[in-house]
Amino acid sequence: MAKEKKEKNLDTEEIKEENLEEVKEEVKEEKSELDILKEEKNELNDRYLRLLAEYDNFKKRTLREKEAIYVDSALDTISLLLPVIDNLQRALDSFTDKENDFYKGFEMVYKQTQEIFTKMGVSEIKALGEEFDPELHNAVMHIEDENVTENTIVEEFQKGYMYKEKVIRYSMVKVAN
């Protein structure tokens, strides 16, 4: 009986060892499958994050392009209107009678146009009496004048304009040397 019990215990141990090996093999396979699934999940997550970043960059780029188109259109329109402003100013300067109804009409149109420009972000470049700045002014004449500081603008032939921080048209000026 003791011999039978020993054999039975040996058989049970062999079965347990076989089962243990099978279970270990199954665990290995499951672990391998789990690793594959984790890797796939990581790849999909990475793709998702890349697509999200790409979409965000796309939105930013299209917003910049849209703003650039608006700025370019505004600059084109403003540039086309500058000669009109110049002509209105010349018309106002040509009147000797400031009480004339035509003068008052031209003055109203001129002021209204200036207000529209101001609302759009357009401003005149200050020139007369200012120091010459090649980034804002275009010197078309130079004079020698000891009464004026060097590089001072003494006359403005044509007004310059800026749209926000960008020069639309440089002021044409006479500069004292």
Coordinates of C-alpha atoms in Angstrom, one line a residue:
M1 CA 0.0 0.0 0.0
A2 CA 2.8 2.4 0.8
K3 CA 4.3 1.5 -2.6
E4 CA 1.0 2.3 -4.3
K5 CA 0.7 5.5 -2.4
K6 CA 4.2 6.5 -3.5
E7 CA 3.4 5.7 -7.1
K8 CA 0.2 7.6 -6.8
N9 CA 2.1 10.6 -5.4
L10 CA 4.7 10.3 -8.2
D11 CA 1.9 10.2 -10.8
T12 CA 0.2 13.2 -9.2
E13 CA 3.5 15.1 -9.1
E14 CA 4.1 14.3 -12.8
I15 CA 0.6 15.4 -13.7
K16 CA 1.1 18.6 -11.6
E17 CA 4.4 19.2 -13.3
E18 CA 2.9 18.7 -16.8
N19 CA 0.0 21.0 -15.8
L20 CA 2.4 23.5 -14.5
E21 CA 4.4 23.4 -17.8
E22 CA 1.1 23.8 -19.8
V23 CA 0.0 26.7 -17.6
K24 CA 3.4 28.3 -17.9
E25 CA 3.2 27.9 -21.7
E26 CA -0.3 29.4 -21.7
V27 CA 0.8 32.3 -19.6
K28 CA 3.8 32.9 -21.9
E29 CA 1.4 32.9 -24.9
E30 CA -1.0 35.2 -23.1
K31 CA 1.8 37.5 -22.1
S32 CA 3.1 37.6 -25.7
E33 CA -0.4 38.3 -27.0
L34 CA -0.8 41.0 -24.3
D35 CA 2.5 42.6 -25.4
I36 CA 1.4 42.6 -29.0
L37 CA -1.9 44.3 -28.0
K38 CA 0.0 46.9 -25.9
E39 CA 2.3 47.6 -28.8
E40 CA -0.7 48.0 -31.1
K41 CA -2.4 50.3 -28.6
N42 CA 0.8 52.4 -28.3
E43 CA 1.1 52.7 -32.1
L44 CA -2.6 53.7 -32.4
N45 CA -2.2 56.2 -29.6
D46 CA 0.9 57.6 -31.2
R47 CA -0.9 57.9 -34.6
Y48 CA -3.8 59.6 -32.8
L49 CA -1.5 62.2 -31.2
R50 CA 0.3 62.8 -34.4
L51 CA -3.0 63.4 -36.2
L52 CA -4.2 65.7 -33.5
A53 CA -1.0 67.7 -33.7
E54 CA -1.2 67.8 -37.5
Y55 CA -4.8 69.0 -37.3
D56 CA -3.8 71.7 -34.8
N57 CA -1.0 72.8 -37.1
F58 CA -3.5 72.9 -40.0
K59 CA -5.9 75.1 -38.0
K60 CA -3.1 77.5 -37.1
R61 CA -1.7 77.6 -40.6
T62 CA -5.1 78.3 -42.2
L63 CA -5.8 81.0 -39.6
R64 CA -2.4 82.7 -40.5
E65 CA -3.2 82.4 -44.2
K66 CA -6.6 83.9 -43.7
E67 CA -5.2 86.8 -41.7
A68 CA -2.5 87.3 -44.4
I69 CA -5.2 87.4 -47.1
Y70 CA -7.1 89.9 -45.2
V71 CA -4.0 92.1 -44.7
D72 CA -3.1 91.9 -48.3
S73 CA -6.6 92.8 -49.4
A74 CA -6.7 95.7 -47.0
L75 CA -3.3 96.9 -48.2
D76 CA -4.4 96.7 -51.9
T77 CA -7.7 98.6 -51.2
I78 CA -6.0 101.2 -49.1
S79 CA -3.3 101.7 -51.8
L80 CA -6.0 102.3 -54.4
L81 CA -7.7 104.9 -52.2
L82 CA -4.5 106.9 -51.4
P83 CA -4.7 108.9 -54.6
V84 CA -8.3 109.8 -53.8
I85 CA -7.2 111.2 -50.4
D86 CA -4.4 113.1 -52.1
N87 CA -6.8 114.7 -54.6
L88 CA -9.2 115.6 -51.8
Q89 CA -6.4 117.3 -50.0
R90 CA -5.3 119.2 -53.1
A91 CA -8.9 120.3 -53.7
L92 CA -9.1 121.6 -50.1
D93 CA -5.7 123.4 -50.5
S94 CA -6.9 125.1 -53.7
F95 CA -9.8 126.8 -52.1
T96 CA -9.2 130.4 -50.9
D97 CA -12.7 130.8 -49.4
K98 CA -13.0 128.4 -46.5
E99 CA -16.7 129.4 -46.1
N100 CA -17.5 128.1 -49.6
D101 CA -20.1 125.3 -49.6
F102 CA -18.0 123.2 -52.0
Y103 CA -15.1 123.6 -49.6
K104 CA -17.2 122.4 -46.7
G105 CA -18.4 119.4 -48.8
F106 CA -14.9 118.4 -49.8
E107 CA -13.8 118.8 -46.1
M108 CA -16.6 116.5 -44.9
V109 CA -15.7 113.8 -47.4
Y110 CA -12.0 114.2 -46.6
K111 CA -12.6 113.9 -42.8
Q112 CA -15.0 111.0 -43.3
T113 CA -12.3 109.2 -45.4
Q114 CA -9.7 109.9 -42.7
E115 CA -12.0 108.5 -40.0
I116 CA -12.6 105.3 -42.1
F117 CA -8.8 104.9 -42.5
T118 CA -8.3 105.4 -38.8
K119 CA -10.8 102.7 -37.9
M120 CA -9.1 100.4 -40.4
G121 CA -5.7 101.0 -38.7
V122 CA -4.3 103.3 -41.3
S123 CA -2.3 106.3 -40.0
E124 CA -0.4 109.1 -41.6
I125 CA 3.4 109.1 -41.2
K126 CA 4.6 112.2 -39.3
A127 CA 7.2 114.0 -41.4
L128 CA 7.4 117.8 -41.2
G129 CA 9.8 118.8 -38.4
E130 CA 10.7 115.1 -37.7
E131 CA 14.1 113.5 -38.0
F132 CA 14.5 111.7 -41.4
D133 CA 13.9 108.0 -41.1
P134 CA 14.6 105.9 -44.2
E135 CA 12.2 103.3 -43.0
L136 CA 9.4 105.9 -43.1
H137 CA 10.5 108.6 -45.4
N138 CA 11.8 108.9 -49.0
A139 CA 14.1 111.9 -49.4
V140 CA 13.7 113.4 -52.9
M141 CA 15.5 116.7 -52.1
H142 CA 18.3 117.9 -49.8
I143 CA 18.9 121.5 -48.8
E144 CA 21.6 123.2 -46.8
D145 CA 20.0 125.2 -44.0
E146 CA 22.0 126.2 -40.9
N147 CA 18.8 127.2 -39.0
V148 CA 17.6 123.6 -39.0
T149 CA 19.1 120.6 -37.3
E150 CA 20.8 118.1 -39.6
N151 CA 18.5 115.4 -41.0
T152 CA 15.4 117.3 -40.2
I153 CA 12.5 117.2 -42.7
V154 CA 11.6 120.7 -43.8
E155 CA 9.0 120.0 -46.4
E156 CA 6.6 117.1 -47.3
F157 CA 5.7 116.7 -50.9
Q158 CA 3.4 113.6 -50.5
K159 CA 2.0 112.2 -47.3
G160 CA 3.1 108.7 -46.3
Y161 CA 0.8 106.1 -44.7
M162 CA 1.1 103.1 -42.5
Y163 CA -1.3 100.2 -42.1
K164 CA -0.8 99.0 -38.5
E165 CA 3.0 98.6 -38.4
K166 CA 3.5 98.3 -42.1
V167 CA 4.4 101.2 -44.4
I168 CA 2.0 101.4 -47.3
R169 CA 3.5 104.5 -48.9
Y170 CA 6.7 106.4 -47.8
S171 CA 6.5 110.1 -47.2
M172 CA 8.2 112.1 -50.0
V173 CA 10.2 114.7 -48.2
K174 CA 12.9 117.4 -48.4
V175 CA 15.6 117.0 -45.8
A176 CA 18.0 119.6 -44.4
N177 CA 21.7 118.6 -44.3

